[in-house]
Short mmCIF file of C-alpha atoms and ligand atoms in Angstrom, two decimals:
data_model
loop_
_atom_site.label_atom_id
_atom_site.label_comp_id
_atom_site.label_asym_id
_atom_site.label_seq_id
_atom_site.Cartn_x
_atom_site.Cartn_y
_atom_site.Cartn_z
CA MET A 1 93.66 -113.01 -49.64
CA THR A 2 93.17 -113.53 -53.36
CA THR A 3 96.00 -112.56 -55.66
CA LEU A 4 95.62 -111.73 -59.33
CA ALA A 5 98.25 -110.86 -61.93
CA ILE A 6 97.20 -108.98 -65.06
CA CYS A 7 99.58 -109.67 -67.92
CA ASN A 8 100.08 -109.84 -71.64
CA HIS A 9 103.52 -109.76 -73.28
CA LYS A 10 102.11 -107.31 -75.83
CA GLY A 11 101.61 -103.67 -74.82
CA GLY A 12 98.45 -101.67 -75.34
CA THR A 13 96.10 -104.59 -74.77
CA GLY A 14 94.25 -102.95 -71.87
CA LYS A 15 96.20 -104.34 -68.90
CA THR A 16 96.38 -101.10 -66.95
CA THR A 17 92.80 -100.14 -67.83
CA THR A 18 91.69 -103.57 -66.65
CA VAL A 19 93.60 -103.35 -63.36
CA VAL A 20 92.17 -99.91 -62.55
CA HIS A 21 88.56 -100.66 -63.43
CA THR A 22 88.52 -104.15 -61.96
CA ALA A 23 89.92 -102.73 -58.73
CA ALA A 24 87.28 -99.99 -58.74
CA ALA A 25 84.51 -102.54 -59.30
CA LEU A 26 85.88 -104.73 -56.52
CA GLY A 27 86.15 -101.78 -54.15
CA LEU A 28 82.60 -100.70 -54.93
CA SER A 29 81.44 -104.22 -54.08
CA GLY A 30 83.06 -103.89 -50.68
CA TYR A 31 86.26 -105.83 -51.25
CA ARG A 32 89.37 -104.34 -49.69
CA THR A 33 91.62 -104.16 -52.72
CA LEU A 34 95.28 -103.30 -53.18
CA VAL A 35 96.71 -102.54 -56.62
CA ILE A 36 100.46 -102.99 -57.01
CA ASP A 37 102.08 -101.25 -59.97
CA LEU A 38 104.93 -103.50 -61.12
CA ASP A 39 105.38 -101.80 -64.50
CA PRO A 40 108.61 -99.76 -64.37
CA GLN A 41 107.01 -97.27 -66.75
CA GLY A 42 104.40 -96.59 -64.09
CA PHE A 43 101.51 -95.87 -66.43
CA LEU A 44 98.95 -96.96 -63.84
CA THR A 45 100.51 -94.72 -61.23
CA ARG A 46 100.38 -91.77 -63.62
CA TYR A 47 96.95 -92.65 -64.96
CA LEU A 48 95.64 -92.26 -61.44
CA GLY A 49 97.43 -88.93 -61.02
CA ILE A 50 99.70 -90.27 -58.30
CA GLU A 51 102.92 -88.30 -58.08
CA GLU A 52 106.28 -90.01 -58.25
CA PRO A 53 106.50 -91.63 -54.81
CA PRO A 54 109.64 -91.89 -52.70
CA ILE A 55 111.10 -95.40 -52.99
CA GLU A 56 109.94 -96.08 -49.42
CA ALA A 57 106.33 -95.66 -50.51
CA SER A 58 106.57 -97.59 -53.78
CA SER A 59 106.23 -101.14 -55.03
CA LEU A 60 110.04 -101.43 -54.82
CA MET A 61 109.51 -102.05 -51.12
CA LEU A 62 108.41 -105.56 -52.07
CA PHE A 63 112.05 -106.20 -52.92
CA ASP A 64 113.54 -105.00 -49.65
CA HIS A 65 113.63 -107.93 -47.28
CA GLN A 66 114.15 -105.68 -44.27
CA VAL A 67 110.81 -104.01 -44.79
CA LYS A 68 107.43 -105.36 -43.72
CA LEU A 69 104.76 -104.48 -46.22
CA ARG A 70 102.36 -103.49 -43.46
CA ASP A 71 104.73 -100.62 -42.61
CA VAL A 72 104.79 -99.27 -46.17
CA PRO A 73 102.43 -96.32 -46.74
CA VAL A 74 100.02 -96.91 -49.60
CA GLN A 75 97.99 -94.40 -51.60
CA ARG A 76 94.38 -94.57 -50.46
CA LEU A 77 91.95 -93.86 -53.26
CA LYS A 78 88.19 -93.90 -53.01
CA HIS A 79 87.64 -97.54 -53.89
CA PHE A 80 91.06 -99.16 -53.58
CA ASP A 81 94.61 -98.67 -52.36
CA VAL A 82 97.67 -98.41 -54.63
CA LEU A 83 101.31 -99.22 -54.15
CA PRO A 84 102.70 -97.03 -56.95
CA ALA A 85 105.65 -97.64 -59.26
CA SER A 86 108.95 -95.87 -58.69
CA ALA A 87 111.17 -94.34 -61.36
CA SER A 88 114.05 -96.37 -59.88
CA MET A 89 112.49 -99.67 -60.92
CA THR A 90 114.45 -99.92 -64.15
CA LYS A 91 117.73 -99.42 -62.33
CA VAL A 92 116.84 -101.94 -59.62
CA LEU A 93 115.78 -104.49 -62.23
CA ARG A 94 119.40 -104.94 -63.30
CA LYS A 95 120.21 -106.25 -59.85
CA LEU A 96 117.31 -108.69 -59.74
CA ASN A 97 119.14 -111.43 -61.60
CA ARG A 98 119.37 -114.29 -59.14
CA PRO A 99 116.96 -117.22 -59.53
CA THR A 100 115.52 -116.50 -56.08
CA ASP A 101 114.66 -112.92 -57.06
CA VAL A 102 111.30 -114.05 -58.39
CA PHE A 103 109.97 -114.83 -54.89
CA TRP A 104 110.20 -111.37 -53.33
CA ALA A 105 106.61 -110.27 -53.91
CA LYS A 106 105.19 -113.54 -52.64
CA GLU A 107 107.20 -113.28 -49.44
CA ALA A 108 106.41 -109.60 -48.99
CA LEU A 109 102.67 -110.20 -49.21
CA GLN A 110 102.96 -112.41 -46.17
CA THR A 111 104.12 -109.39 -44.18
CA GLY A 112 101.39 -107.13 -45.50
CA PRO A 113 98.09 -105.85 -44.26
CA ASP A 114 95.15 -108.11 -44.91
CA TYR A 115 93.42 -107.24 -48.17
CA ASP A 116 90.67 -109.30 -49.76
CA LEU A 117 92.32 -108.90 -53.15
CA VAL A 118 95.71 -107.88 -54.43
CA VAL A 119 95.94 -107.05 -58.15
CA PHE A 120 99.27 -106.66 -59.94
CA ASP A 121 99.74 -104.52 -63.04
CA THR A 122 102.71 -105.66 -65.13
CA ALA A 123 104.71 -104.48 -68.12
CA ALA A 124 104.52 -106.06 -71.55
CA ALA A 125 107.66 -108.14 -71.01
CA VAL A 126 108.96 -111.14 -69.13
CA THR A 127 111.07 -109.53 -66.44
CA ALA A 128 111.79 -110.24 -62.79
CA TYR A 129 108.87 -107.92 -62.00
CA SER A 130 106.25 -109.68 -64.08
CA LEU A 131 107.55 -113.05 -62.87
CA ASN A 132 107.26 -111.83 -59.28
CA ALA A 133 103.61 -110.96 -59.97
CA LEU A 134 102.94 -114.44 -61.37
CA VAL A 135 104.80 -116.23 -58.58
CA ALA A 136 102.83 -114.26 -55.97
CA SER A 137 99.45 -114.88 -57.64
CA ARG A 138 96.89 -117.62 -57.62
CA TYR A 139 95.03 -116.20 -60.60
CA ALA A 140 96.15 -114.57 -63.81
CA LEU A 141 94.14 -112.60 -66.31
CA ILE A 142 95.26 -111.87 -69.86
CA PRO A 143 93.55 -108.84 -71.38
CA VAL A 144 93.61 -109.29 -75.13
CA THR A 145 92.40 -107.08 -77.94
CA PRO A 146 91.09 -109.35 -80.71
CA GLU A 147 93.83 -108.46 -83.16
CA TYR A 148 96.89 -110.23 -84.46
CA GLN A 149 99.66 -108.96 -82.17
CA PRO A 150 97.72 -108.94 -78.90
CA VAL A 151 96.47 -112.48 -79.57
CA TYR A 152 100.03 -113.56 -80.37
CA GLY A 153 101.19 -111.94 -77.12
CA ALA A 154 98.36 -113.57 -75.20
CA GLU A 155 99.39 -117.01 -76.42
CA GLN A 156 103.00 -116.36 -75.43
CA THR A 157 101.80 -115.20 -72.04
CA TYR A 158 99.76 -118.36 -71.67
CA GLN A 159 102.90 -120.42 -72.25
CA THR A 160 104.88 -118.34 -69.75
CA ILE A 161 102.13 -118.89 -67.17
CA ARG A 162 102.33 -122.63 -67.75
CA GLN A 163 106.09 -122.54 -67.20
CA VAL A 164 105.70 -120.50 -64.03
CA ARG A 165 103.11 -122.96 -62.78
CA GLU A 166 105.37 -125.93 -63.51
CA LYS A 167 108.58 -124.48 -62.16
CA LEU A 168 107.82 -121.76 -59.66
CA ASN A 169 104.24 -121.58 -58.45
CA PRO A 170 102.10 -124.73 -58.46
CA ASP A 171 99.17 -122.71 -57.03
CA LEU A 172 98.90 -120.62 -60.17
CA GLN A 173 95.64 -121.43 -61.92
CA ALA A 174 95.10 -121.49 -65.65
CA PRO A 175 94.63 -117.90 -66.80
CA PHE A 176 91.49 -116.13 -67.91
CA PHE A 177 91.47 -114.36 -71.25
CA LEU A 178 89.45 -111.15 -71.31
CA PHE A 179 88.75 -109.47 -74.64
CA THR A 180 89.25 -105.72 -74.48
CA GLN A 181 88.72 -102.81 -76.87
CA VAL A 182 86.28 -104.97 -78.80
CA ASP A 183 84.66 -103.36 -81.82
CA GLY A 184 81.66 -105.43 -82.82
CA ARG A 185 81.68 -103.91 -86.30
CA LYS A 186 85.07 -105.38 -87.19
CA ARG A 187 84.85 -108.78 -88.77
CA SER A 188 88.44 -109.53 -87.83
CA HIS A 189 87.55 -109.04 -84.15
CA HIS A 190 84.91 -111.77 -84.43
CA GLN A 191 87.46 -114.02 -86.10
CA PHE A 192 90.11 -113.60 -83.43
CA ARG A 193 87.52 -114.11 -80.71
CA ARG A 194 86.39 -117.35 -82.31
CA TYR A 195 90.02 -118.41 -82.76
CA LEU A 196 90.91 -117.98 -79.09
CA ARG A 197 87.71 -119.61 -77.87
CA ALA A 198 88.29 -122.60 -80.14
CA ARG A 199 91.73 -123.07 -78.65
CA TYR A 200 91.23 -122.18 -75.01
CA GLY A 201 87.51 -122.90 -74.47
CA ASP A 202 86.17 -121.76 -71.10
CA LEU A 203 89.40 -120.00 -70.20
CA VAL A 204 88.05 -117.23 -72.43
CA MET A 205 85.70 -115.10 -70.37
CA ARG A 206 82.13 -114.62 -71.59
CA SER A 207 82.20 -110.94 -70.64
CA ILE A 208 83.95 -108.64 -73.06
CA ILE A 209 85.14 -105.04 -72.78
CA ARG A 210 84.04 -102.92 -75.70
CA THR A 211 85.76 -99.73 -76.82
CA SER A 212 84.58 -96.90 -74.64
CA THR A 213 85.84 -93.32 -74.50
CA ALA A 214 85.00 -93.21 -70.79
CA LEU A 215 87.78 -95.77 -70.26
CA SER A 216 90.43 -94.08 -72.36
CA GLN A 217 90.24 -90.86 -70.36
CA ALA A 218 92.54 -90.44 -67.40
CA TYR A 219 90.92 -88.33 -64.70
CA ASP A 220 94.24 -87.68 -62.95
CA ASP A 221 92.84 -87.35 -59.46
CA GLY A 222 92.68 -90.97 -58.39
CA THR A 223 89.19 -91.42 -59.76
CA THR A 224 88.07 -93.69 -62.56
CA ALA A 225 85.26 -93.98 -65.09
CA PHE A 226 83.19 -95.53 -62.28
CA GLU A 227 82.84 -92.06 -60.71
CA HIS A 228 82.73 -90.01 -63.92
CA ALA A 229 80.69 -92.10 -66.30
CA PRO A 230 78.88 -94.74 -64.24
CA THR A 231 76.41 -95.52 -66.99
CA SER A 232 78.99 -95.80 -69.79
CA ARG A 233 79.36 -99.11 -71.53
CA GLY A 234 82.98 -99.32 -70.37
CA VAL A 235 81.89 -99.23 -66.75
CA ARG A 236 79.09 -101.70 -67.35
CA ASP A 237 81.47 -104.03 -69.16
CA TYR A 238 84.06 -103.96 -66.37
CA ALA A 239 81.36 -104.42 -63.72
CA ASN A 240 80.15 -107.53 -65.56
CA ALA A 241 83.65 -108.88 -66.15
CA THR A 242 84.54 -108.41 -62.48
CA ASP A 243 81.37 -110.26 -61.45
CA GLU A 244 82.29 -113.12 -63.76
CA LEU A 245 85.84 -113.19 -62.41
CA LEU A 246 84.56 -113.28 -58.83
CA ARG A 247 82.19 -116.12 -59.65
CA HIS A 248 85.11 -118.19 -60.93
CA VAL A 249 87.29 -117.30 -57.98
CA GLN A 250 84.58 -117.97 -55.41
CA ALA A 251 83.64 -121.28 -57.03
CA GLY A 252 87.19 -122.21 -56.10
CA THR A 253 87.49 -125.00 -58.63
CA PRO A 254 91.11 -125.47 -59.58
CA ARG A 255 91.56 -124.36 -63.14
CA THR A 256 93.77 -126.50 -65.23
CA ALA A 257 95.19 -125.41 -68.49
CA PRO A 258 94.42 -127.38 -71.63
CA GLU A 259 97.52 -128.76 -73.26
CA ILE A 260 98.03 -126.44 -76.18
CA THR A 261 100.75 -128.04 -78.20
CA ALA A 262 99.74 -128.95 -81.72
CA VAL A 263 98.41 -126.18 -83.89
CA GLU A 264 94.83 -126.65 -84.97
CA PRO A 265 94.42 -124.15 -87.77
CA PRO A 266 91.09 -122.48 -87.07
CA ALA A 267 88.45 -122.18 -89.73
CA TYR A 268 89.14 -118.70 -90.94
CA GLU A 269 87.08 -116.42 -93.02
CA GLU A 270 89.05 -114.46 -95.53
CA ALA A 271 90.28 -111.27 -93.92
CA PRO A 272 92.48 -109.35 -96.33
CA GLY A 273 95.86 -108.45 -94.94
CA GLU A 274 95.44 -110.42 -91.75
CA GLU A 275 97.21 -113.62 -90.94
CA PRO A 276 95.66 -115.97 -88.42
CA PRO A 277 97.76 -116.04 -85.28
CA ARG A 278 100.17 -118.92 -84.84
CA PRO A 279 101.08 -120.08 -81.40
CA VAL A 280 104.72 -119.73 -80.59
CA ALA A 281 107.09 -121.22 -78.11
CA PRO A 282 108.26 -118.18 -76.18
CA GLU A 283 111.89 -117.68 -75.51
CA ARG A 284 112.79 -119.28 -72.28
CA PRO A 285 113.17 -116.58 -69.65
CA ALA A 286 116.51 -116.73 -67.88
CA TRP A 287 114.81 -117.24 -64.53
CA LEU A 288 113.14 -120.51 -65.46
N1 ADP B 301 87.99 -100.56 -73.68
C1 ADP B 301 88.71 -99.49 -74.08
N2 ADP B 301 88.14 -98.53 -74.83
C2 ADP B 301 88.86 -97.48 -75.29
N3 ADP B 301 90.15 -97.29 -75.03
C3 ADP B 301 90.79 -98.22 -74.28
C4 ADP B 301 90.10 -99.36 -73.76
N4 ADP B 301 90.99 -100.11 -73.07
C5 ADP B 301 92.17 -99.46 -73.14
N5 ADP B 301 92.05 -98.33 -73.86
C6 ADP B 301 93.13 -97.38 -74.20
O1 ADP B 301 94.13 -98.09 -74.91
C7 ADP B 301 95.44 -97.70 -74.49
C8 ADP B 301 96.20 -98.90 -73.94
O2 ADP B 301 95.53 -99.38 -72.78
P1 ADP B 301 96.35 -99.83 -71.49
O3 ADP B 301 95.34 -100.23 -70.48
O4 ADP B 301 97.30 -98.75 -71.09
O5 ADP B 301 97.14 -101.07 -72.05
P2 ADP B 301 98.43 -101.84 -71.48
O6 ADP B 301 98.47 -101.59 -70.01
O7 ADP B 301 98.18 -103.26 -71.82
O8 ADP B 301 99.62 -101.30 -72.21
C9 ADP B 301 95.24 -96.61 -73.47
O9 ADP B 301 95.33 -95.37 -74.11
C10 ADP B 301 93.83 -96.84 -72.96
O10 ADP B 301 93.23 -95.68 -72.49
MG1 MG B 302 100.04 -100.86 -68.79
#
């Protein structure tokens, strides 16, 4: 079973869109795929038109050690299964404050049905939920819109992933960066793409996701752009990105993160009103 966490500490960078459309592409290629919604706001769950589930049929079951995941009912969609978010997640989060509370999802997956891939959607924050996703995963993917705040968030996320790898999950591979909502006409987008590639090299995926109205529509009935707009560029982009991701995963080479410590100011073209991103040391999460 391959496990993948989708994260970026900044919101609106295409995490949920990436989870849904990567899962659809994987399902269409014949991979048995489970999506786990670990964002307390449950946007993925709602995007797919899944009604508020009872706690017993939600991702909160990962955090109940008396429950075996194989006994938890999942939502079966056309191309993948979903363990939806529960509205009680925010309340439960307050109780997840022991250092060991980051291992629940990893342990729960060992009691689950056998999927080829498990993909976690996470919120734009370092919480026990997003840490659970990273501790349970071998791979991480950072969707990043080539703009100042998402790139800043992506670099913070990269540092968090390094800390998780060092302290909590030595199996966690260096993350992939996937550019999303790319507008080829914007010069600043080219600049931020060059910036990230200069710093992170091959960790930046070759495939990019361009802006596509087919992706921004929610179809509300558990379907995705793959069913409604199969020839749209959004669908083609996610199909290509998923292929690239699978090639990396199947190659199986351990991915090690470059040491990003000193700041190499990138060669920047003038872009009025836009500051080049500066890497930051993220605040140390209480769990680490
Ligand atoms: N490639 C894209 N083209 C057009 N709209 C997009 C694209 N990716 C995401 N969006 C839209 O941008 C918004 C934020 O995306 P979302 O996936 O919810 O981000 P996150 O989960 O990181 O907060 C949503 O309204 C979504 O429909
Ligand atoms: Mg989201």
